[in-house]
PDB file of C-alpha atoms in Angstrom:
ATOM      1  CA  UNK A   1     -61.014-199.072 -43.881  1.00  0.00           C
ATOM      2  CA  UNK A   2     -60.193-196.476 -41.245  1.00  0.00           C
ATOM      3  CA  UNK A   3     -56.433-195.612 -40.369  1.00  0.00           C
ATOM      4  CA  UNK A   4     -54.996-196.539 -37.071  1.00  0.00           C
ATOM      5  CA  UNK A   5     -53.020-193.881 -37.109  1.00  0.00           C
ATOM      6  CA  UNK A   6     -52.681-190.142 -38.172  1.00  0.00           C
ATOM      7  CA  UNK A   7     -51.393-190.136 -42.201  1.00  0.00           C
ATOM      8  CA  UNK A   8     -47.769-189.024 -42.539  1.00  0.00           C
ATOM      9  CA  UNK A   9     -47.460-185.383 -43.550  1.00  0.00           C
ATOM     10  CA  UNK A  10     -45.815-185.643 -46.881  1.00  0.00           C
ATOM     11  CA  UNK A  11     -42.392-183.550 -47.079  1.00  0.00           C
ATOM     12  CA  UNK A  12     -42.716-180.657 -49.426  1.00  0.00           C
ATOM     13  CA  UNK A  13     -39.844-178.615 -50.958  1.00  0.00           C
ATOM     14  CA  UNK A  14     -40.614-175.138 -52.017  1.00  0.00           C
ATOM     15  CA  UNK A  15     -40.565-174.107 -55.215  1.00  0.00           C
ATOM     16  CA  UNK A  16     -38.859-170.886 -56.596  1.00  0.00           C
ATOM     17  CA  UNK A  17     -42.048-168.910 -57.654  1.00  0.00           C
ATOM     18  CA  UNK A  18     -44.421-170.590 -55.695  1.00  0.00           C
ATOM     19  CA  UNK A  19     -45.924-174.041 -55.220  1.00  0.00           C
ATOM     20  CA  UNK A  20     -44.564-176.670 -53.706  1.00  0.00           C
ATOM     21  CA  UNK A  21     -42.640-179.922 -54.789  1.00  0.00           C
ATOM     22  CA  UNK A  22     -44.263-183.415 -52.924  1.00  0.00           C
ATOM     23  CA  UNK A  23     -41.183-185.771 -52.311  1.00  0.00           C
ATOM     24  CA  UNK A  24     -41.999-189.284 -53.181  1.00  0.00           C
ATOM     25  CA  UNK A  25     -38.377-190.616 -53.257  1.00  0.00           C
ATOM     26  CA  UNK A  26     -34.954-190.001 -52.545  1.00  0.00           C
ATOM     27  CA  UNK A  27     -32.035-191.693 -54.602  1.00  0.00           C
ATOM     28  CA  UNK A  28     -28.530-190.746 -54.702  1.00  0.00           C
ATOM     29  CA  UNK A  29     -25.944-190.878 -56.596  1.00  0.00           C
ATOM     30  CA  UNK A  30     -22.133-192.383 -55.435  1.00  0.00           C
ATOM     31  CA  UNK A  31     -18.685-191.353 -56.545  1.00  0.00           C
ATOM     32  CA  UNK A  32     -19.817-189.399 -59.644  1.00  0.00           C
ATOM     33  CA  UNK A  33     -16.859-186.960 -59.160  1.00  0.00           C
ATOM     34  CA  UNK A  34     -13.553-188.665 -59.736  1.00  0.00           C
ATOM     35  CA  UNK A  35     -12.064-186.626 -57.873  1.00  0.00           C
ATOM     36  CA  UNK A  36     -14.303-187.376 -54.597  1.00  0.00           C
ATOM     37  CA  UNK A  37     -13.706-191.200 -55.590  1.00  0.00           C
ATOM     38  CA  UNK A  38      -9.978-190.767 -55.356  1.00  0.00           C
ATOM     39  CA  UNK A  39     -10.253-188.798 -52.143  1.00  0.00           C
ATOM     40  CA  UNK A  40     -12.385-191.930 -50.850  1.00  0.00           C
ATOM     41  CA  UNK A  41      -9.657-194.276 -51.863  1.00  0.00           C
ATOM     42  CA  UNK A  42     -12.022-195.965 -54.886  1.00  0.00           C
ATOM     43  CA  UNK A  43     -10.788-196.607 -58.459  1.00  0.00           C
ATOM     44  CA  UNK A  44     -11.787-194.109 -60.960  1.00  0.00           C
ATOM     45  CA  UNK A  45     -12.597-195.992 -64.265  1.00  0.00           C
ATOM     46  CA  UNK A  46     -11.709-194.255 -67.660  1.00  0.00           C
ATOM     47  CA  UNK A  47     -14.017-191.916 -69.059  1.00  0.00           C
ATOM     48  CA  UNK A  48     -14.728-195.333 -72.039  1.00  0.00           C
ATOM     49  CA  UNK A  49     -15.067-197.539 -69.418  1.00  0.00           C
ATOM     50  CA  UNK A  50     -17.640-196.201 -66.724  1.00  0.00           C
ATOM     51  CA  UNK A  51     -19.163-199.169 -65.739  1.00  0.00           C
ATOM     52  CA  UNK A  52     -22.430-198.642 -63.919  1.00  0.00           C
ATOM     53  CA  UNK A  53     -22.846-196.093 -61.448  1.00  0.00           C
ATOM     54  CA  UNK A  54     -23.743-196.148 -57.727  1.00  0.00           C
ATOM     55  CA  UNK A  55     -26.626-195.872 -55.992  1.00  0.00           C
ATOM     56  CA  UNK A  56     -28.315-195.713 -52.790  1.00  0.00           C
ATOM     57  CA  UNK A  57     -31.383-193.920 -51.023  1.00  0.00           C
ATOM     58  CA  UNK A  58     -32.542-191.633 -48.381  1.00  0.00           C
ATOM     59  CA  UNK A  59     -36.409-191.324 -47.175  1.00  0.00           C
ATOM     60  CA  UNK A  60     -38.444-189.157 -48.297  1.00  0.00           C
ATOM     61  CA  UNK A  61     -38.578-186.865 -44.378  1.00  0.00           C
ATOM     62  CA  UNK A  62     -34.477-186.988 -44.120  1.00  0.00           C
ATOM     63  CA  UNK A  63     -35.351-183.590 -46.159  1.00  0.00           C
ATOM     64  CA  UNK A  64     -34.826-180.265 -44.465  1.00  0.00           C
ATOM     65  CA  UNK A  65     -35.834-177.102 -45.935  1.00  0.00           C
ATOM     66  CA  UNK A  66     -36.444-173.223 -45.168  1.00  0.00           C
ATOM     67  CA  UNK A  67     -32.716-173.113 -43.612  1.00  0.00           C
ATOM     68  CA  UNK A  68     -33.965-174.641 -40.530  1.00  0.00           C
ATOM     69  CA  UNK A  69     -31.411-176.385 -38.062  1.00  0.00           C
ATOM     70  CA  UNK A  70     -30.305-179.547 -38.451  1.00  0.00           C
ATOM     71  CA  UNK A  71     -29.670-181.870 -35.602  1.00  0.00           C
ATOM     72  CA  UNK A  72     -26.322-183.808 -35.378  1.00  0.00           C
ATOM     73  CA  UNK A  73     -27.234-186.753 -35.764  1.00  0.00           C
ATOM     74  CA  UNK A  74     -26.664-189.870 -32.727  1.00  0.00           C
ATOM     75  CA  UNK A  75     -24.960-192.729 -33.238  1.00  0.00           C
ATOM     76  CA  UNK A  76     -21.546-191.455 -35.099  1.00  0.00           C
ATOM     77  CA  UNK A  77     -19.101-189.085 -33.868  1.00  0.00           C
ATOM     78  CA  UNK A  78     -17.721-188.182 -37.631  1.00  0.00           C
ATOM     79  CA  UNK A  79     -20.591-186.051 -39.696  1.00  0.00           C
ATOM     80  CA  UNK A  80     -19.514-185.513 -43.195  1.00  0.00           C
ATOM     81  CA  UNK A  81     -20.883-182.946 -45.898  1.00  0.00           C
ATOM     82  CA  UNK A  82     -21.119-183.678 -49.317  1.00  0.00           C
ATOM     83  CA  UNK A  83     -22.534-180.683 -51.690  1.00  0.00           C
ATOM     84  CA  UNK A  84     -24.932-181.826 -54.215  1.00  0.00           C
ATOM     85  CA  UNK A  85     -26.661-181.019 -57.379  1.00  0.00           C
ATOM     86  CA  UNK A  86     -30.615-182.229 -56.829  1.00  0.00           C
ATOM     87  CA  UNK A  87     -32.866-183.325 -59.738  1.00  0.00           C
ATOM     88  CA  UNK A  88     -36.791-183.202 -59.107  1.00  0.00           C
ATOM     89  CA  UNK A  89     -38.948-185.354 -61.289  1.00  0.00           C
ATOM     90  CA  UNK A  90     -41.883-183.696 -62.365  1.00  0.00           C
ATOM     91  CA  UNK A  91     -43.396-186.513 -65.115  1.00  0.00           C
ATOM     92  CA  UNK A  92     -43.389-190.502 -64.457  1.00  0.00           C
ATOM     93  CA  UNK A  93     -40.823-192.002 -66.339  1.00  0.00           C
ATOM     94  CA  UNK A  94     -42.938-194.608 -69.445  1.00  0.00           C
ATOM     95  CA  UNK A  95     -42.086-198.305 -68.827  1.00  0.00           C
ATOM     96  CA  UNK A  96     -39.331-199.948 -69.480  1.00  0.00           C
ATOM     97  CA  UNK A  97     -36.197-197.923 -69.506  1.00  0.00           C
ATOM     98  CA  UNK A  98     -35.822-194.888 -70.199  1.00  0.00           C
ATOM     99  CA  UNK A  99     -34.095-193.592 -73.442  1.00  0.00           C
ATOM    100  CA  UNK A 100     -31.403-190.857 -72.742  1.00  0.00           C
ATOM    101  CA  UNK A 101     -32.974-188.303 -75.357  1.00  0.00           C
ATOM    102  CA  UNK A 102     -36.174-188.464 -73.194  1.00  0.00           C
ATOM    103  CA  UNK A 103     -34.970-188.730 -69.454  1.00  0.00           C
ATOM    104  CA  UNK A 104     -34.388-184.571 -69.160  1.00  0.00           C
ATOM    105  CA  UNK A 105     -38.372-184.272 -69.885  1.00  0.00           C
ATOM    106  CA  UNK A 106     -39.346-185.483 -66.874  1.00  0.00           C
ATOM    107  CA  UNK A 107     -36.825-182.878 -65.100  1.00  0.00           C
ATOM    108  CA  UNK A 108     -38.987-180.418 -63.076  1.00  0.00           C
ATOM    109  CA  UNK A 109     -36.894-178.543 -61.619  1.00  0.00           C
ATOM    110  CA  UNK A 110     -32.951-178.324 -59.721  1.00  0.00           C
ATOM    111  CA  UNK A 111     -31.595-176.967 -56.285  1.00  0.00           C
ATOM    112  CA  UNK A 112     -28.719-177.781 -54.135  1.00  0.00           C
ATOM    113  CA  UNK A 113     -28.700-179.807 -51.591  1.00  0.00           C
ATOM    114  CA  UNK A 114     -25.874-181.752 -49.050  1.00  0.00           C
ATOM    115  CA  UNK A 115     -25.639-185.280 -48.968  1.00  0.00           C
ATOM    116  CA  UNK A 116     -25.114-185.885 -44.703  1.00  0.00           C
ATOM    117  CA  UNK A 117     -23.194-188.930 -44.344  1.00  0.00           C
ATOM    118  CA  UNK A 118     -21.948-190.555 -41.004  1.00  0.00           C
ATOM    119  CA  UNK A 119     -18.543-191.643 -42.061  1.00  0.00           C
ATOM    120  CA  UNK A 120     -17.572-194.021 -39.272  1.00  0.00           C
ATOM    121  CA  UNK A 121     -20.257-196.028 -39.888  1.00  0.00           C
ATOM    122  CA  UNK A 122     -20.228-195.893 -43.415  1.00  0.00           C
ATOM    123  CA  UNK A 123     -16.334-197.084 -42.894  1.00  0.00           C
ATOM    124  CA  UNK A 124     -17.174-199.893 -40.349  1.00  0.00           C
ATOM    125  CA  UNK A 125     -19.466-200.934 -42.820  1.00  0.00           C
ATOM    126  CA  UNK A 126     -17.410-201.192 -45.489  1.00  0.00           C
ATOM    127  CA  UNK A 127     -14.677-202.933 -43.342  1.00  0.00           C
ATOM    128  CA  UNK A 128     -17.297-205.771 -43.012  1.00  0.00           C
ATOM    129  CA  UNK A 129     -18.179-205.355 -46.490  1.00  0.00           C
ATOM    130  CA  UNK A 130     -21.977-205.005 -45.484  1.00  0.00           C
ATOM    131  CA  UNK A 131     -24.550-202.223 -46.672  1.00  0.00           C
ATOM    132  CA  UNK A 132     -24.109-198.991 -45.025  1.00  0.00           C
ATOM    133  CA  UNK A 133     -27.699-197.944 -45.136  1.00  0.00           C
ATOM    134  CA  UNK A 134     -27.305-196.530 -41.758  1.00  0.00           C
ATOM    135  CA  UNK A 135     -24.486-194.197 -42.630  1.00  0.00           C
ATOM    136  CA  UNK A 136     -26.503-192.157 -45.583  1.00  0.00           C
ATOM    137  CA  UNK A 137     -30.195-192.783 -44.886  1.00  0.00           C
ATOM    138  CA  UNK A 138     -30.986-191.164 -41.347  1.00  0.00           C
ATOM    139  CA  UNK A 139     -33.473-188.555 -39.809  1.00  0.00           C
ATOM    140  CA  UNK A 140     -32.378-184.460 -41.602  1.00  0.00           C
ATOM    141  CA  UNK A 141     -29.831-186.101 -43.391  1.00  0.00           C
ATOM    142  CA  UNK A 142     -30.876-184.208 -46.836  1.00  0.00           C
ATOM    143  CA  UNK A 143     -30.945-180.371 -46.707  1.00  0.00           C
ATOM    144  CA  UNK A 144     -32.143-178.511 -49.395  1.00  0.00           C
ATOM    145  CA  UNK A 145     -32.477-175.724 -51.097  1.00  0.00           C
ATOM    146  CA  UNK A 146     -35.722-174.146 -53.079  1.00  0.00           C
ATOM    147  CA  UNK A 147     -36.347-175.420 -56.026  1.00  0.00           C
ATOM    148  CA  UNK A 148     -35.493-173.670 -59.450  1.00  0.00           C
ATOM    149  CA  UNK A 149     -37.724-174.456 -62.678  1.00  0.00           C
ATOM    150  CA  UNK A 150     -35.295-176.327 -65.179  1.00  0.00           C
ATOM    151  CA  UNK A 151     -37.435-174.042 -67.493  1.00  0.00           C
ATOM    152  CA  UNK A 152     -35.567-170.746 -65.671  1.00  0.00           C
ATOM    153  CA  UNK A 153     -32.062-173.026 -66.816  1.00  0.00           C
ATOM    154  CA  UNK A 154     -30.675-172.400 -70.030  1.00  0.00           C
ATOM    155  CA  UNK A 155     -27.671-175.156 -69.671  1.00  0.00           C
ATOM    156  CA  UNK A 156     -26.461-177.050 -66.782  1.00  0.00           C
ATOM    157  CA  UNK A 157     -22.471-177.676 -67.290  1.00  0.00           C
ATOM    158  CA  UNK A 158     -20.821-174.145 -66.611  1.00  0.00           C
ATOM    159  CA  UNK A 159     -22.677-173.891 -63.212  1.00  0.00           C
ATOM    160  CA  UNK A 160     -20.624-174.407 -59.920  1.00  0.00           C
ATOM    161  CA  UNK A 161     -21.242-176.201 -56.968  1.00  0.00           C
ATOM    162  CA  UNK A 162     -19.936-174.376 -53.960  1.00  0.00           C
ATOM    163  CA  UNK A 163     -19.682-175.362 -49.593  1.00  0.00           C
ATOM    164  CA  UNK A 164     -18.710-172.947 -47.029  1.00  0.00           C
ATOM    165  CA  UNK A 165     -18.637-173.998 -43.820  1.00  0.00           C
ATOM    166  CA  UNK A 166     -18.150-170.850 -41.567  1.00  0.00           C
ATOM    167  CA  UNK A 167     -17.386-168.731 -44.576  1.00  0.00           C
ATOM    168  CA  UNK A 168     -14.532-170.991 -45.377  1.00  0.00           C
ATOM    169  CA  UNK A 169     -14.459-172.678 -48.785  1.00  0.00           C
ATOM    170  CA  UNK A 170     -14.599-176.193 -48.669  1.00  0.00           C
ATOM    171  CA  UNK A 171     -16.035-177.930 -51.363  1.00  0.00           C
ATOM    172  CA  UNK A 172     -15.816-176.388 -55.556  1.00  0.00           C
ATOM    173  CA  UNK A 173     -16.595-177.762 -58.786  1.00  0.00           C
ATOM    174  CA  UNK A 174     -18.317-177.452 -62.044  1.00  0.00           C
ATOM    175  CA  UNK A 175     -21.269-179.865 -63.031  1.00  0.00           C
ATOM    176  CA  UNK A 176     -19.384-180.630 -66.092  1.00  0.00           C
ATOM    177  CA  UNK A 177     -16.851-182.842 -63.607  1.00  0.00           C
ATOM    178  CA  UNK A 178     -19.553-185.378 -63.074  1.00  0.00           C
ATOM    179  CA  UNK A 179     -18.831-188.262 -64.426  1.00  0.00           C
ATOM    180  CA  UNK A 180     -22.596-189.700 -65.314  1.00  0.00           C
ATOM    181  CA  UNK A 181     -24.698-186.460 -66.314  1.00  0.00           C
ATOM    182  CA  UNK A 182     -28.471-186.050 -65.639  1.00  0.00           C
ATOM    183  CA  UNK A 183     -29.650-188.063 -68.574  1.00  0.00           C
ATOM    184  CA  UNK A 184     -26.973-190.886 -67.422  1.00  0.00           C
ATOM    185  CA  UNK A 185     -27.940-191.067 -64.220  1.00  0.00           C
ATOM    186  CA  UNK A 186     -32.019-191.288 -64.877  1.00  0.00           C
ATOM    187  CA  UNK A 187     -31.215-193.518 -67.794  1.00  0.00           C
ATOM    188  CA  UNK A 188     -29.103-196.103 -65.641  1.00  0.00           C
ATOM    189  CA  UNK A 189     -32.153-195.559 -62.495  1.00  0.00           C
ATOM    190  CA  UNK A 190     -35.079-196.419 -64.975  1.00  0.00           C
ATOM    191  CA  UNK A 191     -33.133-200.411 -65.626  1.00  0.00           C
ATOM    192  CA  UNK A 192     -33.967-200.551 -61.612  1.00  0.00           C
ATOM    193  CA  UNK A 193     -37.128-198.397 -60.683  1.00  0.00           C
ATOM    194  CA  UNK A 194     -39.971-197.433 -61.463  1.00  0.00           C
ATOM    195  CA  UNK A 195     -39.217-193.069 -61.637  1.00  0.00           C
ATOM    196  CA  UNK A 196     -42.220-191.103 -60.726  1.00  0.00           C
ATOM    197  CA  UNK A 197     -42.755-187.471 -60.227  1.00  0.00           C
ATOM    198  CA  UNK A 198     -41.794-186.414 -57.528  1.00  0.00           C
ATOM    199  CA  UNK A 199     -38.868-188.463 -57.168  1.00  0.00           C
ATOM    200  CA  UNK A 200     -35.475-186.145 -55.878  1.00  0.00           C
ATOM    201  CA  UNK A 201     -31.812-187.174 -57.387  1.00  0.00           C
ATOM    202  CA  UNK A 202     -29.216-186.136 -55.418  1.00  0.00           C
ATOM    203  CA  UNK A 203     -26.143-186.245 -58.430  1.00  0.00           C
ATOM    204  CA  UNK A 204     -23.242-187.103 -56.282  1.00  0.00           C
ATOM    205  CA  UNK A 205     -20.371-184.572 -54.994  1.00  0.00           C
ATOM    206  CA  UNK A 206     -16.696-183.383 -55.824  1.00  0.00           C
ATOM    207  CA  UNK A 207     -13.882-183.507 -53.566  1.00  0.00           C
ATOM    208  CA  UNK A 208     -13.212-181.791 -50.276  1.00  0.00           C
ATOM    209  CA  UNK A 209     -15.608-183.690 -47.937  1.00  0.00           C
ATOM    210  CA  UNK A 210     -14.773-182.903 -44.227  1.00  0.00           C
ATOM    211  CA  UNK A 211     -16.597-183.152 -40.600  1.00  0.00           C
ATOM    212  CA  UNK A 212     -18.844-180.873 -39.249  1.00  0.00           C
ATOM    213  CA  UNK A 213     -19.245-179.931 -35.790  1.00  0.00           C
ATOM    214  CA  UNK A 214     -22.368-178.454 -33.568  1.00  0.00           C
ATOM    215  CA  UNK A 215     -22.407-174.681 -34.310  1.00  0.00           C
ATOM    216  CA  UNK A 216     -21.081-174.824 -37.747  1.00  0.00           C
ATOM    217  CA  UNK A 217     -22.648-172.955 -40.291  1.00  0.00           C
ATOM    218  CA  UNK A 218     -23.228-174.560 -43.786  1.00  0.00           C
ATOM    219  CA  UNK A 219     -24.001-172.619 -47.324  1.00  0.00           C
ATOM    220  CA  UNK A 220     -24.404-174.967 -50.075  1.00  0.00           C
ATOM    221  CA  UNK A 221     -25.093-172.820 -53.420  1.00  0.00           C
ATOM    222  CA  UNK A 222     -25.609-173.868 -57.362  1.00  0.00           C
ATOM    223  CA  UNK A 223     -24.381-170.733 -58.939  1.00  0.00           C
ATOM    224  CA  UNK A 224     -26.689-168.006 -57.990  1.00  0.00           C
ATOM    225  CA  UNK A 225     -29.593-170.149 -58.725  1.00  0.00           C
ATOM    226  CA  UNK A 226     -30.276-171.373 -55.768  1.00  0.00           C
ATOM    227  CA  UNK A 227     -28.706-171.444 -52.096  1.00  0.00           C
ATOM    228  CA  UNK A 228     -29.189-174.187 -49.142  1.00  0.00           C
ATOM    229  CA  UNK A 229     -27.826-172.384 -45.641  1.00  0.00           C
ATOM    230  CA  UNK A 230     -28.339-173.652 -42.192  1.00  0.00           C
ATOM    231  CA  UNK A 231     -26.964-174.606 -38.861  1.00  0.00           C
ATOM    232  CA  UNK A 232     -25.621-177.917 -37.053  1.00  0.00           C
ATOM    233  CA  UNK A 233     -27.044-178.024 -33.583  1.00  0.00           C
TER     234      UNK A 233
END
């Protein structure tokens, strides 16, 4: 049957020594830094008592890569950043869910990435108590860096999430803060999808998320591994 329209470029992420990663799907991960969740006003459950962790998606073009600009976005008047650790799945996940001693095989690869979030409408949302799809999910609202080879990672935990915005620090914390690591988190996301490869995970942030303006300058890094810059225009 012939298309009635031109196919969809599929978005592509570089990869750190060449190649290129195919995005399928974009999930994300919410309040996995107690610290963030106090900041946001939410309960932060003991480290026994977890519960089940939050979860919401982006598409697969809110992606922006190569430190291209990225457009504030219409409809809010309160832009927030949120620094995140990324996960790429490079394996599909077996059926049925996935056991934690298994879930870091299908790990590709990691960058950085932000997590652009329209806080007014995220808040009017909540107010009502309805979904706030409209607050996390829109057009360049997931910038991100190259991706690194989890191969080229020896261990995760002592690396450090860092924001500047206009060479000012804004956002800092270790990965060992989260509070649902990268086997948690695909674990807990195999009980509700289907995980293919290239599927991105964007792990959730720490504390210090603030507005951004047009003409501010963002640089998102993990470590020295990789590095996410850019500008809002």
């Amino acid at each position: 049957m012939t298309d009635l329209i031109p196919t969809p470029l599929q978005p592509r992420v570089p990869v750190a020594g060449g190649g290129t990663f195919p995005v399928r799907r974009i999930y994300c991960v919410g309040r996995n830094f107690a610290d963030h969740a106090r900041e946001m006003g939410a309960a932060v459950p003991a480290a026994t008592e977890r519960g089940q962790p939050m979860f919401f998606m982006k598409p697969a073009d809110a992606v922006v890569i190569g430190d291209a600009a990225v457009p504030y976005p219409s409809g809010t008047s309160d832009l927030h950043h949120e620094v995140e650790l990324v996960v790429a799945l490079g394996k599909d996940a077996p059926a049925g869910v996935l056991p934690l001693e298994d879930a870091l095989s299908l790990v590709l690869a990691y960058g950085v990435g932000l997590d652009l979030t329209r806080r007014d409408l995220q808040a009017a949302a909540k107010a009502k108590g309805g979904p706030w799809d409209i607050a996390k999910g829109f057009d360049h609202s997931a910038p991100i860096s190259t991706l690194v080879l989890a191969e080229q990672i020896s261990e995760l935990p002592p690396l450090t999430l860092t924001l500047e915005i206009n060479g000012q620090q804004r956002q800092s914390s270790t990965l060992d803060q989260m509070i649902w690591n990268v086997p948690d988190i695909l674990h807990e996301l195999s009980k509700l999808y289907a995980l293919r490869a290239g599927d991105l995970v964007y792990m959730g942030t720490p504390a210090g998320v603030a507005p951004l303006q047009p003409g501010d300058r963002f640089d998102a890094r993990l470590g020295d591994l990789a590095r996410c810059s850019g500008v809002i225009v």
